[in-house]
Short mmCIF file of C-alpha atoms in Angstrom, two decimals:
data_model
loop_
_atom_site.label_atom_id
_atom_site.label_comp_id
_atom_site.label_asym_id
_atom_site.label_seq_id
_atom_site.Cartn_x
_atom_site.Cartn_y
_atom_site.Cartn_z
CA MET X 18 -137.31 52.34 105.52
CA GLY X 19 -134.26 53.17 107.62
CA THR X 20 -130.96 51.99 106.22
CA GLY X 21 -127.36 52.02 107.38
CA ASP X 22 -124.11 50.21 106.84
CA LEU X 23 -125.08 47.32 109.14
CA ILE X 24 -128.86 46.84 109.06
CA ASN X 25 -132.07 47.93 107.35
CA ILE X 26 -135.17 48.80 109.39
CA HIS X 27 -138.72 48.63 108.07
CA PRO X 28 -140.83 50.63 108.68
CA SER X 29 -139.04 53.75 109.82
CA GLU X 30 -141.81 54.72 112.27
CA LEU X 31 -144.05 52.91 114.75
CA LYS X 32 -147.77 53.16 114.04
CA PHE X 33 -150.25 52.07 116.71
CA GLN X 34 -154.01 51.73 116.38
CA PHE X 35 -155.12 53.99 119.22
CA GLU X 36 -158.14 52.94 121.26
CA LEU X 37 -158.78 53.68 124.92
CA LYS X 38 -158.33 50.76 127.33
CA LYS X 39 -157.04 48.48 124.59
CA GLN X 40 -153.52 47.27 123.81
CA SER X 41 -152.03 47.78 120.37
CA SER X 42 -148.97 46.27 118.67
CA CYS X 43 -146.79 46.86 115.64
CA SER X 44 -143.68 45.20 114.21
CA LEU X 45 -140.24 46.17 112.99
CA GLN X 46 -138.27 44.11 110.50
CA LEU X 47 -134.48 44.16 110.95
CA THR X 48 -132.21 42.89 108.17
CA ASN X 49 -128.46 42.30 108.49
CA LYS X 50 -126.81 43.65 105.34
CA THR X 51 -123.33 42.35 106.15
CA ASP X 52 -121.42 39.08 106.30
CA LYS X 53 -120.77 39.63 110.01
CA TYR X 54 -122.72 39.04 113.21
CA VAL X 55 -124.58 42.19 114.26
CA ALA X 56 -125.94 42.86 117.75
CA PHE X 57 -128.90 45.23 118.25
CA LYS X 58 -130.70 46.87 121.13
CA VAL X 59 -134.02 48.78 121.26
CA LYS X 60 -134.60 51.54 123.83
CA THR X 61 -137.54 53.91 124.41
CA THR X 62 -138.15 57.16 126.27
CA ASN X 63 -141.18 55.59 128.01
CA PRO X 64 -140.26 52.00 129.00
CA LYS X 65 -143.28 51.59 131.32
CA LYS X 66 -145.67 52.21 128.46
CA TYR X 67 -144.15 49.87 125.86
CA CYS X 68 -143.04 46.26 125.80
CA VAL X 69 -140.39 45.32 123.19
CA ARG X 70 -139.78 41.67 122.27
CA PRO X 71 -136.94 41.05 121.73
CA ASN X 72 -135.35 44.27 122.92
CA VAL X 73 -131.83 42.84 122.32
CA GLY X 74 -130.57 40.20 119.91
CA VAL X 75 -128.00 39.05 117.39
CA LEU X 76 -128.55 39.04 113.64
CA LEU X 77 -126.62 36.40 111.75
CA PRO X 78 -125.06 37.42 108.42
CA ARG X 79 -127.68 38.25 105.75
CA THR X 80 -130.60 37.29 107.99
CA THR X 81 -133.79 39.02 109.11
CA CYS X 82 -135.75 39.09 112.35
CA ASN X 83 -138.95 40.77 113.57
CA VAL X 84 -139.27 42.93 116.67
CA THR X 85 -142.75 43.36 118.17
CA VAL X 86 -143.58 46.52 120.11
CA THR X 87 -146.73 46.47 122.27
CA MET X 88 -148.30 49.62 123.69
CA GLN X 89 -150.14 49.24 126.99
CA ALA X 90 -153.85 50.08 127.03
CA PRO X 91 -154.11 53.88 127.23
CA LYS X 92 -156.40 55.42 129.84
CA GLU X 93 -156.75 58.78 128.10
CA ALA X 94 -156.05 60.27 124.70
CA PRO X 95 -153.38 62.93 124.19
CA PRO X 96 -154.36 66.21 122.49
CA ASP X 97 -154.88 65.65 118.76
CA LEU X 98 -153.48 62.12 119.23
CA GLN X 99 -149.97 63.53 119.07
CA CYS X 100 -147.38 61.30 120.77
CA LYS X 101 -143.98 62.53 121.97
CA ASP X 102 -142.56 59.07 122.72
CA LYS X 103 -139.42 58.04 120.83
CA PHE X 104 -137.51 54.82 120.18
CA LEU X 105 -133.80 54.32 119.57
CA LEU X 106 -132.40 51.25 117.84
CA GLN X 107 -128.66 50.67 118.17
CA SER X 108 -126.60 48.15 116.21
CA VAL X 109 -122.94 47.12 116.37
CA VAL X 110 -120.72 44.42 114.91
CA ALA X 111 -120.42 41.43 117.26
CA LEU X 112 -117.97 38.55 117.48
CA ASP X 113 -118.55 35.62 115.15
CA GLY X 114 -120.77 33.03 116.80
CA ALA X 115 -122.14 35.53 119.35
CA ILE X 116 -125.55 34.86 120.91
CA THR X 117 -128.02 37.01 122.82
CA LYS X 118 -126.45 36.17 126.20
CA ASP X 119 -123.16 37.63 125.00
CA ILE X 120 -124.65 41.10 124.51
CA THR X 121 -123.62 43.67 127.13
CA GLN X 122 -124.28 47.38 127.61
CA GLU X 123 -120.61 48.12 126.99
CA MET X 124 -120.92 46.83 123.42
CA PHE X 125 -123.03 49.90 122.54
CA ASN X 126 -120.76 52.47 124.16
CA LYS X 127 -119.26 54.79 121.60
CA GLU X 128 -115.50 54.44 121.95
CA ASP X 129 -112.68 55.59 119.70
CA GLY X 130 -112.86 53.77 116.40
CA LYS X 131 -116.01 51.84 117.33
CA VAL X 132 -118.98 52.10 114.96
CA VAL X 133 -122.40 52.14 116.65
CA GLU X 134 -125.29 52.79 114.29
CA GLU X 135 -128.36 54.49 115.73
CA PHE X 136 -131.85 54.91 114.32
CA LYS X 137 -134.45 57.14 115.91
CA LEU X 138 -138.06 56.03 115.46
CA ARG X 139 -141.07 58.18 116.23
CA VAL X 140 -144.49 56.97 117.38
CA ILE X 141 -147.68 57.71 115.44
CA TYR X 142 -151.20 57.09 116.73
CA VAL X 143 -153.82 56.05 114.19
CA PRO X 144 -157.50 56.30 115.25
CA ALA X 145 -158.99 52.82 115.51
CA ASN X 146 -162.45 54.11 114.53
CA PRO X 147 -162.07 57.15 112.27
CA PRO X 148 -165.16 59.41 112.16
CA SER X 149 -167.53 58.83 109.30
CA PRO X 150 -167.79 61.61 106.72
CA VAL X 151 -170.47 64.23 107.40
CA PRO X 152 -173.32 64.02 104.85
CA GLU X 153 -173.73 67.00 102.59
CA GLU X 154 -176.43 69.42 103.69
CA SER X 155 -178.97 70.49 101.12
CA VAL X 156 -179.07 74.15 100.14
CA GLU X 157 -181.95 76.04 101.72
CA GLY X 158 -184.93 76.12 99.41
CA SER X 159 -183.69 73.21 97.28
CA PRO X 160 -184.76 69.56 97.61
CA PRO X 161 -182.40 67.12 99.33
CA ARG X 162 -179.83 65.40 97.13
CA SER X 163 -181.50 62.01 97.55
CA SER X 164 -184.85 63.47 96.44
CA VAL X 165 -183.27 65.01 93.35
CA LEU X 166 -181.64 61.72 92.44
CA GLU X 167 -184.91 59.85 92.95
CA ASN X 168 -186.87 62.28 90.76
CA GLY X 169 -184.19 62.09 88.10
CA HIS X 170 -184.42 58.30 88.14
CA GLN X 171 -188.20 58.41 87.75
CA ASN X 172 -187.94 60.85 84.83
CA GLN X 173 -185.42 58.58 83.15
CA LEU X 174 -187.76 55.59 83.52
CA LEU X 175 -190.62 57.60 81.97
CA PHE X 176 -188.40 58.70 79.08
CA ASP X 177 -187.34 55.11 78.43
CA ALA X 178 -190.97 53.95 78.41
CA VAL X 179 -191.95 56.62 75.86
CA SER X 180 -188.95 55.75 73.71
CA ARG X 181 -189.88 52.08 73.71
CA SER X 182 -193.46 52.89 72.72
CA LEU X 183 -192.25 54.97 69.77
CA GLU X 184 -189.92 52.18 68.71
CA ASP X 185 -192.79 49.63 68.70
CA PRO X 186 -193.05 48.05 65.22
CA LYS X 187 -196.86 48.37 65.27
CA GLU X 188 -196.62 52.12 65.82
CA LYS X 189 -194.11 52.44 62.99
CA SER X 190 -196.31 50.36 60.64
CA SER X 191 -199.42 52.46 61.38
CA GLU X 192 -197.54 55.70 60.74
CA ALA X 193 -196.11 54.39 57.46
CA TRP X 194 -199.56 53.33 56.17
CA SER X 195 -200.96 56.76 57.04
CA ILE X 196 -198.25 58.49 54.98
CA ILE X 197 -198.76 56.12 52.03
CA SER X 198 -202.52 56.71 52.08
CA ARG X 199 -202.09 60.50 52.09
CA LEU X 200 -199.63 60.40 49.19
CA THR X 201 -201.98 58.16 47.19
CA GLU X 202 -204.84 60.61 47.65
CA GLU X 203 -202.67 63.54 46.55
CA LYS X 204 -201.52 61.63 43.46
CA THR X 205 -205.12 60.76 42.50
CA SER X 206 -206.21 64.39 42.88
CA ALA X 207 -203.33 65.61 40.72
CA LEU X 208 -204.17 63.11 37.98
CA GLN X 209 -207.80 64.24 37.96
CA GLN X 210 -206.77 67.88 37.67
CA ASN X 211 -204.43 66.96 34.82
CA GLN X 212 -207.22 65.17 32.97
CA ASN X 213 -209.56 68.16 33.41
CA LEU X 214 -206.95 70.51 31.99
CA HIS X 215 -206.42 68.24 28.99
CA ARG X 216 -210.16 68.25 28.28
CA GLU X 217 -210.29 72.04 28.52
CA LEU X 218 -207.35 72.31 26.11
CA ASP X 219 -209.07 70.02 23.64
CA LEU X 220 -212.24 72.13 23.75
CA LEU X 221 -210.20 75.28 23.29
CA LYS X 222 -208.42 73.84 20.26
CA LYS X 223 -211.74 72.88 18.69
CA GLU X 224 -213.09 76.40 19.14
CA ILE X 225 -209.94 77.83 17.59
CA ASN X 226 -210.23 75.52 14.59
CA LYS X 227 -213.86 76.54 14.06
CA SER X 228 -213.16 80.25 14.17
CA GLY X 229 -210.13 80.04 11.84
CA ALA X 230 -206.43 80.57 12.26
CA GLY X 231 -206.63 84.38 12.30
CA ALA X 232 -209.89 84.73 14.16
CA PHE X 233 -208.90 83.97 17.73
CA SER X 234 -207.88 86.83 19.90
CA PHE X 235 -204.68 87.56 21.72
CA LEU X 236 -206.42 86.53 24.95
CA HIS X 237 -206.82 82.99 23.63
CA VAL X 238 -203.09 82.76 22.93
CA VAL X 239 -202.22 83.86 26.45
CA LEU X 240 -204.71 81.40 27.94
CA VAL X 241 -203.33 78.48 25.92
CA GLY X 242 -199.77 79.30 26.95
CA PHE X 243 -200.68 79.55 30.63
CA LEU X 244 -202.55 76.25 30.58
CA SER X 245 -199.64 74.54 28.84
CA ILE X 246 -197.20 75.74 31.51
CA LEU X 247 -199.55 74.64 34.29
CA VAL X 248 -200.03 71.18 32.78
CA GLY X 249 -196.28 70.73 32.42
CA TYR X 250 -195.72 71.68 36.07
CA LEU X 251 -198.39 69.25 37.31
CA VAL X 252 -197.05 66.41 35.20
CA LYS X 253 -193.60 66.86 36.74
#
């Protein structure tokens, strides 16, 4: 935004959508900041190329008006769409009650003690149809990006299917029953071994009683101790 003591200008530059053989327009908004009548005038370095409406006018105190600038249809594009055209907007305090017909060229002459505000505006061309971004090329020897994404999507679908099958309640129930059955068999086998050891201990005690307290050998003592430890471990 351009701003001065008399008026504000928005925007501070003129942007045109550039397209060959087609007109383009943009607008300026002028706002009188004062409690006085303000006259304005718009000039350009290339008057045959642009049409300004209105190119002169009077802004009442604290009011706003729009100025439309139309660029004639271009026949060729400048290098890099760089434009050298310029605009100059002049403003000056006018007499109270002044109208557009009262504006003269002499009003904008810079004389001693006379304040004439000036704003320079540049022209910018904006491509009407900007080029689309160039797609990324795949690295030599590697699959295209779209193919990689597609394969990744298929792998994800397969993973999800396997996960759902593992989370099936029927699968979980079958696995649980298999574990319970195996533990039951192991418990039964351990109980049978425990019973066999108890029977062997009973037989050993009977033989010891028959032979007398001092008749059994040291080997019998070791055997009884080992069997007792083994039975205690299995019971736990």
